Each structure stands twice: as C-alpha cells, then as structure tokens.
Amino acid sequence: METKFLQRAIELAKEAVDNGGGPFGAVIVKDGEIVAEASNSVTKDNDPTAHAEVNCIRKACKKLNTFILEGCEIYASSEPCPMCLGAVYWAHIDKIYYAGTRYDAAWGGFDDEFIYKEIEQPQAQRRVPAINILEEEGREVFAIWRGKADKIDY
C-alpha cells in the first residue's frame, strides 16, 4: 500500500469541498500507477450516485476500456458507503484502502447507518416500499439472457 495514493484521495476530497462538492475523494491504482481519480460531485451534477468512488470507477473503466477492474486497488478518503462498496464489488477491484471511517463521515453529516439498517429489514418493513409485480415476465428476461449464446458474463 502506498500512502501517497491515499494522500491524493484526501487532497481530492479537500478540493471538492472548495469547489462545491462533498468531502470525498478516490483514486484507482493499477501496477503502482494512478489510473483514475475523482471527487464527489453529487450537488454539482445533481446526481445522487456521483460519489467519489463511483465517479472514479467510471473513469477507470473508460480509460482501461473494461468493466472489470481486477488488478486494481481503490484509495478513498473515507470508508465507502453501501452504494460505493457495492460498486467496488461489481467492478472486481482487488482491495480498498480508506482514511476516515463511516463513523467519521456520520459525524461530518454523512450518516449511512439508516441504509445498513434498511438492508437488514424485511422488504415489507423498509421505508421505501418494494412491490413485486409481473414476476413471471421479469423472469422471462433472465431466461432469454441465459439462452443467449454470445452474451458477455460479468
């Protein structure tokens, strides 16, 4: 682990604060070289998914022309939220290094604890209702996918 990459993520977080973004930065590294770096741009882009890690993953995938980031590490100024953690797993990033914890983020006004609690709840008890309809039609799409000979698995 190179602390210089984590320092860069922290610098990006500080720059984001100065430029109207949220206090988060991320850097993706492959073979000891920075592939992509990004900061939080939720309010600047009016995009609730524009977290530093997600922005960084998008940039790295575009630069490397792939949707799989195996062999990469991500350095984040703060422990990734549940959405970003999911994105890291979907991208197949090898390792996460972070500075601030989720409790530090909560202290700073970014408390994700309600999401962790919601995930544990049965769907019927969650704050946002999730109603399953047209299940058979939805399942049919997966059958089509499974039968597709030239699909790209991910």
CSV table of C-alpha atoms in Angstrom, one decimal:
chain,number,residue,atom,x,y,z
A,1,MET,CA,0.0,0.0,0.0
A,2,GLU,CA,1.2,3.4,-1.0
A,3,THR,CA,0.2,6.2,1.4
A,4,LYS,CA,0.8,8.7,-1.3
A,5,PHE,CA,-2.3,7.4,-3.1
A,6,LEU,CA,-4.4,7.8,0.0
A,7,GLN,CA,-3.0,11.3,0.5
A,8,ARG,CA,-4.0,12.1,-3.1
A,9,ALA,CA,-7.6,10.9,-2.3
A,10,ILE,CA,-7.7,13.2,0.7
A,11,GLU,CA,-6.4,16.1,-1.3
A,12,LEU,CA,-9.2,15.5,-3.9
A,13,ALA,CA,-11.7,15.5,-1.0
A,14,LYS,CA,-10.4,18.8,0.2
A,15,GLU,CA,-10.5,20.3,-3.3
A,16,ALA,CA,-14.1,19.0,-3.7
A,17,VAL,CA,-15.1,21.0,-0.6
A,18,ASP,CA,-13.5,24.1,-2.0
A,19,ASN,CA,-15.3,23.6,-5.4
A,20,GLY,CA,-18.8,22.9,-4.2
A,21,GLY,CA,-18.7,19.1,-3.9
A,22,GLY,CA,-18.9,16.7,-1.0
A,23,PRO,CA,-15.8,16.0,1.1
A,24,PHE,CA,-14.9,12.7,-0.6
A,25,GLY,CA,-12.1,11.7,-3.0
A,26,ALA,CA,-10.9,8.5,-4.6
A,27,VAL,CA,-8.0,7.2,-6.6
A,28,ILE,CA,-7.8,3.9,-8.5
A,29,VAL,CA,-4.3,2.4,-8.9
A,30,LYS,CA,-3.1,-0.4,-11.1
A,31,ASP,CA,0.5,-1.7,-11.1
A,32,GLY,CA,1.6,1.2,-8.9
A,33,GLU,CA,0.2,3.9,-11.3
A,34,ILE,CA,-2.9,6.1,-10.9
A,35,VAL,CA,-5.5,5.0,-13.5
A,36,ALA,CA,-8.2,7.4,-12.4
A,37,GLU,CA,-9.0,9.9,-9.7
A,38,ALA,CA,-12.3,11.7,-8.8
A,39,SER,CA,-14.1,13.5,-6.2
A,40,ASN,CA,-17.7,13.7,-5.1
A,41,SER,CA,-19.9,15.7,-7.4
A,42,VAL,CA,-23.4,14.9,-6.2
A,43,THR,CA,-24.6,18.5,-5.8
A,44,LYS,CA,-22.6,19.8,-8.8
A,45,ASP,CA,-24.0,17.2,-11.1
A,46,ASN,CA,-27.5,16.8,-9.5
A,47,ASP,CA,-26.7,13.1,-9.4
A,48,PRO,CA,-27.1,11.2,-6.1
A,49,THR,CA,-24.8,8.4,-7.5
A,50,ALA,CA,-21.9,10.8,-8.2
A,51,HIS,CA,-19.9,9.7,-5.2
A,52,ALA,CA,-16.1,9.8,-5.5
A,53,GLU,CA,-15.7,6.1,-5.7
A,54,VAL,CA,-18.4,5.7,-8.4
A,55,ASN,CA,-17.0,8.6,-10.4
A,56,CYS,CA,-13.6,7.1,-10.1
A,57,ILE,CA,-14.7,3.6,-11.2
A,58,ARG,CA,-16.4,5.1,-14.2
A,59,LYS,CA,-13.3,6.9,-15.2
A,60,ALA,CA,-11.0,3.9,-14.7
A,61,CYS,CA,-13.3,1.6,-16.7
A,62,LYS,CA,-13.4,4.1,-19.5
A,63,LYS,CA,-9.6,4.6,-19.5
A,64,LEU,CA,-8.9,0.8,-19.4
A,65,ASN,CA,-11.8,0.0,-21.8
A,66,THR,CA,-13.2,-2.6,-19.5
A,67,PHE,CA,-15.9,-3.1,-16.9
A,68,ILE,CA,-13.7,-5.4,-14.7
A,69,LEU,CA,-11.0,-3.7,-12.6
A,70,GLU,CA,-9.2,-6.8,-11.4
A,71,GLY,CA,-5.6,-5.9,-10.5
A,72,CYS,CA,-6.7,-2.5,-9.3
A,73,GLU,CA,-6.9,-1.0,-5.8
A,74,ILE,CA,-9.0,1.9,-4.7
A,75,TYR,CA,-7.9,4.5,-2.2
A,76,ALA,CA,-10.8,6.5,-0.7
A,77,SER,CA,-10.7,9.5,1.6
A,78,SER,CA,-13.5,7.8,3.6
A,79,GLU,CA,-14.8,4.3,4.1
A,80,PRO,CA,-17.1,3.6,1.1
A,81,CYS,CA,-20.8,3.9,1.7
A,82,PRO,CA,-23.0,0.9,0.9
A,83,MET,CA,-23.6,2.0,-2.7
A,84,CYS,CA,-19.9,2.6,-3.3
A,85,LEU,CA,-19.0,-0.7,-1.6
A,86,GLY,CA,-21.4,-2.4,-4.0
A,87,ALA,CA,-19.8,-0.7,-6.9
A,88,VAL,CA,-16.3,-1.8,-5.8
A,89,TYR,CA,-17.5,-5.4,-5.6
A,90,TRP,CA,-19.2,-5.2,-9.0
A,91,ALA,CA,-16.1,-3.7,-10.6
A,92,HIS,CA,-14.0,-6.6,-9.1
A,93,ILE,CA,-11.5,-4.2,-7.5
A,94,ASP,CA,-8.9,-6.2,-5.5
A,95,LYS,CA,-8.5,-4.0,-2.4
A,96,ILE,CA,-9.9,-0.9,-0.7
A,97,TYR,CA,-7.8,1.5,1.4
A,98,TYR,CA,-9.6,4.3,3.2
A,99,ALA,CA,-8.8,7.1,5.7
A,100,GLY,CA,-11.9,8.3,7.5
A,101,THR,CA,-14.4,5.7,8.9
A,102,ARG,CA,-18.1,5.6,8.3
A,103,TYR,CA,-18.4,7.0,11.9
A,104,ASP,CA,-16.2,10.0,10.9
A,105,ALA,CA,-18.5,10.5,7.9
A,106,ALA,CA,-21.6,10.4,10.1
A,107,TRP,CA,-20.0,13.0,12.4
A,108,GLY,CA,-19.5,15.1,9.3
A,109,GLY,CA,-23.1,14.9,8.4
A,110,PHE,CA,-23.0,11.9,6.1
A,111,ASP,CA,-24.6,9.1,8.1
A,112,ASP,CA,-25.3,5.9,6.1
A,113,GLU,CA,-26.4,3.9,9.2
A,114,PHE,CA,-30.0,4.1,8.1
A,115,ILE,CA,-29.1,2.2,4.8
A,116,TYR,CA,-27.3,-0.5,6.7
A,117,LYS,CA,-30.4,-0.9,8.9
A,118,GLU,CA,-32.7,-0.9,5.9
A,119,ILE,CA,-30.8,-3.7,4.2
A,120,GLU,CA,-31.3,-5.9,7.2
A,121,GLN,CA,-35.1,-5.2,7.3
A,122,PRO,CA,-37.7,-7.5,5.5
A,123,GLN,CA,-38.9,-5.7,2.4
A,124,ALA,CA,-42.3,-5.1,3.9
A,125,GLN,CA,-40.7,-3.1,6.8
A,126,ARG,CA,-38.4,-0.9,4.8
A,127,ARG,CA,-39.0,2.9,4.5
A,128,VAL,CA,-39.2,2.7,0.7
A,129,PRO,CA,-41.8,0.1,-0.4
A,130,ALA,CA,-40.6,-2.5,-2.9
A,131,ILE,CA,-43.6,-4.2,-4.6
A,132,ASN,CA,-43.0,-7.3,-6.7
A,133,ILE,CA,-45.4,-7.4,-9.7
A,134,LEU,CA,-45.1,-9.0,-13.2
A,135,GLU,CA,-42.6,-11.5,-11.7
A,136,GLU,CA,-43.1,-14.1,-14.4
A,137,GLU,CA,-42.5,-11.5,-17.2
A,138,GLY,CA,-39.4,-10.3,-15.3
A,139,ARG,CA,-38.1,-13.9,-15.0
A,140,GLU,CA,-38.6,-14.4,-18.8
A,141,VAL,CA,-35.9,-11.7,-19.4
A,142,PHE,CA,-33.4,-13.8,-17.4
A,143,ALA,CA,-34.4,-16.9,-19.4
A,144,ILE,CA,-33.6,-15.0,-22.6
A,145,TRP,CA,-30.3,-13.9,-21.2
A,146,ARG,CA,-29.4,-17.5,-20.1
A,147,GLY,CA,-30.1,-18.7,-23.6
A,148,LYS,CA,-28.1,-16.0,-25.4
A,149,ALA,CA,-25.0,-17.7,-26.9
A,150,ASP,CA,-22.9,-14.6,-27.4
A,151,LYS,CA,-23.5,-12.9,-24.0
A,152,ILE,CA,-20.6,-11.4,-22.1
A,153,ASP,CA,-20.8,-12.6,-18.5
A,154,TYR,CA,-20.0,-10.2,-15.6
